[in-house]
Amino acid sequence: MFDNIDQLLTEVSSFTSKGKEDTEQFRLRFNGKKGILNDLFEKFKEVPNEQKKEYGQRINTLKQAVAAKLEELKSATEITGAQEKEDLTRPGFPLETGTRHPINIVRNRINEIFRSIGFAVAEGPEIEDDWHNFSALNMPEYHPARDMQDTFFIEQNPDVLLRTHTSSVQIRYMENNEPPIRILAPGRVFRNEAVSARSHCIFHQVEGLYIDENVSFADLKQTIQYFTTELFGKSKIRMRPSYFPFTEPSAEVDVYWGLNSETDYRITKGTGWLEIMGCGMVDPSVLQNVNIDPEKYSGYAFGMGIERIVMLLYQIGDIRMFFENDKRMLEQFKSI
Ligand code: PHE
């Protein structure tokens, strides 16, 4: 009888498991309800009294050996089990790629077009002072042209304001650089306007400036025509006389969009023409304000709103969509 227990002991200590199934078989064989240990304890009654002590000790030893073995197997499968859970051949989760904001896509494109003809990008602060946003641009304090742009002033201090256009960047650049100057100033601008489908109090502009000797209106027209051809694939433009305090003469640029579809009729109000930017020859007094000799140098400037152009290019009907950060809208620009 004791031989049998000894044999079981060797079996337990030499047991190795081939996996979870194997371990479970082993557990059932020894620890199961109808397992060996229960059976041995059952037989305790039949053991003659004088052998009961030794028998008891032996089956306890066996019981402990089984428990120890199971513990050992358990911690072993916990380690390998953890590895089993990680299937190293499983394809990885797809990494979600972000999307560029449509405004940035178009801004980058505009930058690229002008970079290809020698314009560098310049930047300036969004919080401006009166000089750079107005006065240096030929808009003194009581100039009626200031009414054209409703301004966000900060803390009732009229000398601290949110820039209403990126023309302020042009002033800063001219103050610090000698001609020839050829820059593009893209950026966010702010106007105290009611938010609607067509207008927003925050929007983006790109303004351009070219100052050199003998720059003419013809240069301006050529440059704009090159730009509209590159961006829209449309080279037919017209310039309508207009007024800006910082340019003289000034013009509004229209692109001939065409009347090929119902949308064309709608967006051009049946005329085929779309207004896309303002421009003009930099007023000599602006050059004087930044210590550039207007006798020697001349230049042109232009400015456009990016949102309007994005809305045109992608047929987006409501300007507010640009600022809502709705992923369903933004994700549509993934492949562009
Ligand atoms: N700064 C003008 C605006 O914000 C645009 C403009 C720039 C017009 C340069 C002419 C020349 O409306």
Short mmCIF file of C-alpha atoms and ligand atoms in Angstrom, two decimals:
data_model
loop_
_atom_site.label_atom_id
_atom_site.label_comp_id
_atom_site.label_asym_id
_atom_site.label_seq_id
_atom_site.Cartn_x
_atom_site.Cartn_y
_atom_site.Cartn_z
CA MET A 1 0.00 0.00 0.00
CA PHE A 2 2.80 2.39 0.91
CA ASP A 3 4.67 1.35 -2.21
CA ASN A 4 1.72 2.58 -4.19
CA ILE A 5 1.88 5.99 -2.49
CA ASP A 6 5.64 6.21 -3.10
CA GLN A 7 5.04 5.50 -6.74
CA LEU A 8 2.42 8.25 -6.90
CA LEU A 9 4.85 10.65 -5.25
CA THR A 10 7.46 10.02 -7.94
CA GLU A 11 4.81 10.45 -10.56
CA VAL A 12 3.79 13.81 -9.14
CA SER A 13 7.30 15.16 -8.78
CA SER A 14 8.35 14.09 -12.25
CA PHE A 15 5.20 15.34 -13.97
CA THR A 16 5.68 17.86 -16.73
CA SER A 17 2.80 19.53 -18.49
CA LYS A 18 2.47 19.95 -22.25
CA GLY A 19 -0.10 22.67 -21.84
CA LYS A 20 -3.26 23.74 -20.11
CA GLU A 21 -5.15 20.59 -21.03
CA ASP A 22 -2.42 18.40 -19.64
CA THR A 23 -2.34 20.27 -16.36
CA GLU A 24 -6.08 20.02 -16.01
CA GLN A 25 -5.92 16.25 -16.57
CA PHE A 26 -3.27 16.03 -13.87
CA ARG A 27 -5.35 18.11 -11.45
CA LEU A 28 -8.45 15.98 -12.02
CA ARG A 29 -6.46 12.74 -11.64
CA PHE A 30 -5.19 13.73 -8.20
CA ASN A 31 -7.46 16.45 -6.87
CA GLY A 32 -10.73 15.72 -8.61
CA LYS A 33 -13.79 14.57 -6.68
CA LYS A 34 -13.14 11.02 -7.78
CA GLY A 35 -9.42 11.62 -7.86
CA ILE A 36 -6.61 9.68 -6.26
CA LEU A 37 -6.33 11.78 -3.11
CA ASN A 38 -9.99 11.53 -2.23
CA ASP A 39 -9.80 7.85 -2.89
CA LEU A 40 -6.81 7.49 -0.59
CA PHE A 41 -8.50 9.47 2.17
CA GLU A 42 -11.55 7.29 1.68
CA LYS A 43 -9.42 4.21 2.28
CA PHE A 44 -8.13 5.66 5.58
CA LYS A 45 -10.97 3.88 7.42
CA GLU A 46 -9.83 0.52 6.20
CA VAL A 47 -6.22 1.01 7.29
CA PRO A 48 -5.33 -1.01 10.37
CA ASN A 49 -4.99 1.21 13.43
CA GLU A 50 -1.25 0.70 13.93
CA GLN A 51 -0.58 1.86 10.35
CA LYS A 52 -3.01 4.80 10.41
CA LYS A 53 -0.36 7.29 11.56
CA GLU A 54 2.15 6.47 8.88
CA TYR A 55 -0.55 6.19 6.24
CA GLY A 56 -1.91 9.58 7.22
CA GLN A 57 1.52 11.17 6.99
CA ARG A 58 2.17 9.62 3.61
CA ILE A 59 -1.06 10.77 2.01
CA ASN A 60 -0.55 14.26 3.47
CA THR A 61 2.89 14.35 1.89
CA LEU A 62 1.34 13.30 -1.39
CA LYS A 63 -1.38 15.93 -1.06
CA GLN A 64 1.21 18.65 -0.44
CA ALA A 65 3.30 17.45 -3.37
CA VAL A 66 0.28 17.63 -5.64
CA ALA A 67 -0.57 21.14 -4.37
CA ALA A 68 3.04 22.27 -4.86
CA LYS A 69 3.13 20.82 -8.35
CA LEU A 70 -0.11 22.50 -9.33
CA GLU A 71 1.17 25.80 -7.97
CA GLU A 72 4.35 25.41 -9.99
CA LEU A 73 2.41 24.57 -13.15
CA LYS A 74 0.06 27.46 -12.57
CA SER A 75 2.80 30.08 -12.33
CA ALA A 76 4.49 28.54 -15.37
CA THR A 77 1.32 28.86 -17.48
CA GLU A 78 0.78 32.37 -16.20
CA ILE A 79 4.07 33.34 -17.76
CA THR A 80 3.61 31.45 -20.99
CA GLY A 81 -0.12 32.21 -20.88
CA ALA A 82 0.69 35.90 -21.08
CA GLN A 83 2.69 35.17 -24.17
CA GLU A 84 -0.06 33.06 -25.61
CA LYS A 85 -2.43 36.03 -25.37
CA GLU A 86 -0.13 38.16 -27.52
CA ASP A 87 -0.39 36.74 -30.98
CA LEU A 88 2.73 38.12 -32.51
CA THR A 89 1.59 37.27 -36.02
CA ARG A 90 -1.59 39.31 -35.71
CA PRO A 91 -1.59 42.31 -38.07
CA GLY A 92 -1.20 45.58 -36.18
CA PHE A 93 -4.06 47.96 -35.56
CA PRO A 94 -4.14 50.46 -38.41
CA LEU A 95 -2.65 53.77 -37.32
CA GLU A 96 -5.15 56.51 -37.89
CA THR A 97 -3.57 59.21 -39.94
CA GLY A 98 -4.61 62.75 -39.26
CA THR A 99 -5.90 65.12 -41.86
CA ARG A 100 -4.91 68.61 -42.75
CA HIS A 101 -7.48 71.28 -42.20
CA PRO A 102 -8.90 72.40 -45.57
CA ILE A 103 -7.80 75.95 -44.79
CA ASN A 104 -4.23 74.78 -44.33
CA ILE A 105 -4.36 72.73 -47.52
CA VAL A 106 -5.35 75.77 -49.54
CA ARG A 107 -3.00 78.11 -47.65
CA ASN A 108 -0.09 75.76 -48.36
CA ARG A 109 -1.04 75.62 -52.00
CA ILE A 110 -1.17 79.42 -52.22
CA ASN A 111 2.21 79.65 -50.48
CA GLU A 112 3.65 77.15 -52.93
CA ILE A 113 2.40 79.05 -55.96
CA PHE A 114 3.94 82.29 -54.78
CA ARG A 115 7.09 80.61 -53.57
CA SER A 116 7.64 79.35 -57.09
CA ILE A 117 7.91 82.98 -58.24
CA GLY A 118 10.18 84.13 -55.46
CA PHE A 119 7.91 85.14 -52.58
CA ALA A 120 8.98 84.27 -49.03
CA VAL A 121 6.51 83.71 -46.19
CA ALA A 122 6.52 86.33 -43.42
CA GLU A 123 4.71 86.25 -40.10
CA GLY A 124 3.65 88.75 -37.50
CA PRO A 125 1.69 88.94 -34.24
CA GLU A 126 -2.08 88.53 -34.07
CA ILE A 127 -2.26 91.09 -31.28
CA GLU A 128 -1.25 94.32 -32.92
CA ASP A 129 -0.91 97.98 -32.19
CA ASP A 130 -2.58 100.89 -33.90
CA TRP A 131 0.51 101.84 -35.90
CA HIS A 132 0.99 98.55 -37.70
CA ASN A 133 -2.67 97.75 -38.27
CA PHE A 134 -3.88 101.26 -39.17
CA SER A 135 -1.74 104.38 -38.98
CA ALA A 136 1.27 103.18 -40.98
CA LEU A 137 -1.19 101.96 -43.60
CA ASN A 138 -2.39 105.45 -44.22
CA MET A 139 -5.34 105.23 -41.89
CA PRO A 140 -4.88 107.91 -39.23
CA GLU A 141 -7.11 107.84 -36.20
CA TYR A 142 -10.04 109.71 -37.71
CA HIS A 143 -9.74 108.28 -41.16
CA PRO A 144 -13.16 107.09 -42.33
CA ALA A 145 -11.57 103.96 -43.80
CA ARG A 146 -11.30 102.53 -40.29
CA ASP A 147 -15.04 102.06 -40.45
CA MET A 148 -14.51 99.45 -43.13
CA GLN A 149 -13.12 97.11 -40.54
CA ASP A 150 -14.81 96.59 -37.23
CA THR A 151 -12.05 96.00 -34.79
CA PHE A 152 -11.68 94.02 -31.57
CA PHE A 153 -9.90 96.30 -29.16
CA ILE A 154 -8.44 94.89 -26.01
CA GLU A 155 -9.42 96.22 -22.60
CA GLN A 156 -10.66 99.51 -23.94
CA ASN A 157 -7.11 100.39 -24.97
CA PRO A 158 -7.31 101.49 -28.58
CA ASP A 159 -3.61 100.84 -29.04
CA VAL A 160 -3.97 97.10 -28.41
CA LEU A 161 -6.11 95.25 -30.89
CA LEU A 162 -6.54 92.02 -32.79
CA ARG A 163 -5.23 92.58 -36.30
CA THR A 164 -7.98 93.08 -38.84
CA HIS A 165 -5.76 92.14 -41.77
CA THR A 166 -2.26 90.79 -42.33
CA SER A 167 -1.22 94.08 -43.95
CA SER A 168 0.28 94.73 -40.52
CA VAL A 169 2.87 92.05 -41.31
CA GLN A 170 3.86 93.97 -44.43
CA ILE A 171 4.53 97.10 -42.37
CA ARG A 172 6.63 95.13 -39.89
CA TYR A 173 8.58 93.51 -42.69
CA MET A 174 9.23 96.79 -44.53
CA GLU A 175 10.38 98.40 -41.27
CA ASN A 176 13.05 95.76 -40.89
CA ASN A 177 14.11 94.93 -44.45
CA GLU A 178 15.45 96.76 -47.44
CA PRO A 179 13.94 96.39 -50.91
CA PRO A 180 13.74 94.32 -52.97
CA ILE A 181 10.98 92.80 -50.85
CA ARG A 182 8.83 89.94 -52.02
CA ILE A 183 6.73 88.45 -49.23
CA LEU A 184 3.54 86.61 -48.57
CA ALA A 185 1.77 87.09 -45.24
CA PRO A 186 -0.70 84.33 -44.46
CA GLY A 187 -2.46 84.38 -41.12
CA ARG A 188 -5.48 84.63 -38.91
CA VAL A 189 -7.35 87.90 -38.70
CA PHE A 190 -10.21 89.15 -36.57
CA ARG A 191 -13.18 91.39 -37.24
CA ASN A 192 -16.05 92.22 -35.00
CA GLU A 193 -18.71 90.86 -37.29
CA ALA A 194 -21.80 88.80 -36.67
CA VAL A 195 -21.17 85.12 -37.40
CA SER A 196 -23.28 83.71 -40.22
CA ALA A 197 -22.98 81.16 -43.00
CA ARG A 198 -21.03 83.67 -45.12
CA SER A 199 -18.99 85.60 -42.58
CA HIS A 200 -17.07 84.91 -39.40
CA CYS A 201 -15.34 87.04 -36.79
CA ILE A 202 -12.18 84.96 -37.25
CA PHE A 203 -10.86 84.13 -40.68
CA HIS A 204 -7.65 83.75 -42.64
CA GLN A 205 -5.97 85.95 -45.15
CA VAL A 206 -3.02 85.79 -47.45
CA GLU A 207 -1.53 89.11 -48.38
CA GLY A 208 1.35 89.68 -50.76
CA LEU A 209 3.81 92.53 -51.13
CA TYR A 210 6.43 93.28 -53.75
CA ILE A 211 8.67 96.34 -53.48
CA ASP A 212 11.48 97.05 -55.89
CA GLU A 213 12.62 99.57 -58.46
CA ASN A 214 10.23 100.02 -61.38
CA VAL A 215 7.43 97.74 -60.18
CA SER A 216 4.35 98.51 -62.23
CA PHE A 217 0.66 97.73 -62.28
CA ALA A 218 1.35 95.42 -65.21
CA ASP A 219 3.59 93.32 -62.94
CA LEU A 220 0.74 93.10 -60.47
CA LYS A 221 -1.71 91.96 -63.09
CA GLN A 222 0.68 89.35 -64.47
CA THR A 223 1.35 87.95 -61.04
CA ILE A 224 -2.33 87.66 -60.17
CA GLN A 225 -3.10 86.04 -63.49
CA TYR A 226 -0.34 83.51 -62.91
CA PHE A 227 -1.82 82.82 -59.49
CA THR A 228 -5.42 82.29 -60.64
CA THR A 229 -4.24 80.03 -63.44
CA GLU A 230 -2.23 77.92 -61.02
CA LEU A 231 -4.86 77.73 -58.29
CA PHE A 232 -8.13 77.56 -60.20
CA GLY A 233 -6.97 76.69 -63.69
CA LYS A 234 -8.60 79.96 -64.80
CA SER A 235 -6.63 82.69 -66.48
CA LYS A 236 -9.36 85.14 -67.40
CA ILE A 237 -9.41 87.94 -64.85
CA ARG A 238 -10.64 91.49 -64.69
CA MET A 239 -9.76 94.37 -62.42
CA ARG A 240 -12.37 96.79 -61.20
CA PRO A 241 -11.32 100.15 -59.73
CA SER A 242 -11.67 100.17 -55.98
CA TYR A 243 -10.41 101.94 -52.91
CA PHE A 244 -8.00 100.98 -50.12
CA PRO A 245 -6.26 103.65 -48.04
CA PHE A 246 -2.88 101.96 -48.43
CA THR A 247 -2.87 101.45 -52.19
CA GLU A 248 -3.25 103.87 -55.09
CA PRO A 249 -4.57 102.96 -57.57
CA SER A 250 -6.55 100.10 -56.07
CA ALA A 251 -8.53 97.35 -57.68
CA GLU A 252 -10.77 94.44 -56.94
CA VAL A 253 -9.92 91.26 -58.87
CA ASP A 254 -12.58 89.03 -60.39
CA VAL A 255 -11.92 85.64 -61.92
CA TYR A 256 -14.04 84.41 -64.77
CA TRP A 257 -15.40 81.20 -63.31
CA GLY A 258 -17.66 80.37 -66.21
CA LEU A 259 -21.31 79.44 -66.45
CA ASN A 260 -21.09 75.75 -67.18
CA SER A 261 -23.22 74.39 -64.39
CA GLU A 262 -26.05 75.28 -62.12
CA THR A 263 -23.50 75.78 -59.33
CA ASP A 264 -21.58 78.26 -61.49
CA TYR A 265 -24.77 80.26 -61.92
CA ARG A 266 -25.49 80.16 -58.23
CA ILE A 267 -22.05 81.13 -56.94
CA THR A 268 -21.47 83.84 -59.54
CA LYS A 269 -25.05 85.12 -59.26
CA GLY A 270 -25.49 84.46 -62.95
CA THR A 271 -22.57 86.68 -64.04
CA GLY A 272 -19.82 84.08 -64.41
CA TRP A 273 -17.47 86.38 -62.44
CA LEU A 274 -16.21 85.86 -58.89
CA GLU A 275 -14.48 88.43 -56.76
CA ILE A 276 -11.36 86.94 -55.17
CA MET A 277 -9.06 89.68 -53.90
CA GLY A 278 -8.20 93.29 -53.39
CA CYS A 279 -4.97 94.82 -54.66
CA GLY A 280 -3.17 97.93 -55.74
CA MET A 281 0.07 99.87 -55.94
CA VAL A 282 1.44 100.61 -52.49
CA ASP A 283 0.67 104.23 -51.64
CA PRO A 284 3.88 106.35 -51.56
CA SER A 285 2.95 107.63 -48.10
CA VAL A 286 2.96 104.05 -46.77
CA LEU A 287 6.50 103.63 -48.12
CA GLN A 288 7.45 106.88 -46.45
CA ASN A 289 6.06 105.62 -43.13
CA VAL A 290 8.50 102.74 -43.20
CA ASN A 291 11.44 104.80 -44.49
CA ILE A 292 11.49 103.44 -48.01
CA ASP A 293 12.15 106.12 -50.62
CA PRO A 294 9.02 106.35 -52.82
CA GLU A 295 11.06 108.22 -55.46
CA LYS A 296 13.25 105.21 -55.90
CA TYR A 297 10.95 102.31 -55.11
CA SER A 298 7.44 101.30 -55.95
CA GLY A 299 5.49 98.16 -55.29
CA TYR A 300 2.21 96.35 -55.29
CA ALA A 301 0.18 94.60 -52.62
CA PHE A 302 -2.74 92.24 -52.70
CA GLY A 303 -4.88 90.47 -50.14
CA MET A 304 -7.45 87.70 -50.14
CA GLY A 305 -9.57 85.72 -47.70
CA ILE A 306 -8.71 82.03 -47.64
CA GLU A 307 -12.09 80.77 -46.42
CA ARG A 308 -13.92 82.12 -49.45
CA ILE A 309 -11.47 80.35 -51.74
CA VAL A 310 -11.72 77.06 -49.85
CA MET A 311 -15.51 77.27 -49.98
CA LEU A 312 -15.30 77.77 -53.73
CA LEU A 313 -12.81 74.98 -54.35
CA TYR A 314 -14.54 72.38 -52.19
CA GLN A 315 -18.12 73.56 -52.47
CA ILE A 316 -18.52 74.19 -48.76
CA GLY A 317 -21.65 76.16 -48.08
CA ASP A 318 -21.13 77.42 -44.55
CA ILE A 319 -18.03 79.19 -43.21
CA ARG A 320 -18.82 78.08 -39.65
CA MET A 321 -17.93 74.51 -40.61
CA PHE A 322 -14.25 75.47 -40.65
CA PHE A 323 -14.26 76.25 -36.97
CA GLU A 324 -16.45 73.50 -35.54
CA ASN A 325 -13.79 70.79 -35.67
CA ASP A 326 -16.31 68.18 -36.66
CA LYS A 327 -14.26 65.13 -37.60
CA ARG A 328 -16.88 63.95 -40.07
CA MET A 329 -16.20 67.08 -42.08
CA LEU A 330 -12.43 67.23 -41.57
CA GLU A 331 -11.83 63.56 -42.42
CA GLN A 332 -13.09 64.15 -45.92
CA PHE A 333 -9.83 65.92 -46.71
CA LYS A 334 -7.70 62.86 -45.99
CA SER A 335 -6.65 62.05 -49.50
CA ILE A 336 -6.14 65.57 -50.74
N1 PHE B 1 -5.92 94.54 -46.41
C1 PHE B 1 -7.04 94.48 -47.29
C2 PHE B 1 -8.20 93.84 -46.56
O1 PHE B 1 -8.02 93.25 -45.54
C3 PHE B 1 -6.75 93.65 -48.53
C4 PHE B 1 -5.75 94.31 -49.40
C5 PHE B 1 -4.42 94.03 -49.24
C6 PHE B 1 -6.13 95.19 -50.40
C7 PHE B 1 -3.49 94.64 -50.04
C8 PHE B 1 -5.20 95.79 -51.19
C9 PHE B 1 -3.89 95.51 -51.02
O2 PHE B 1 -9.33 93.96 -47.00
#
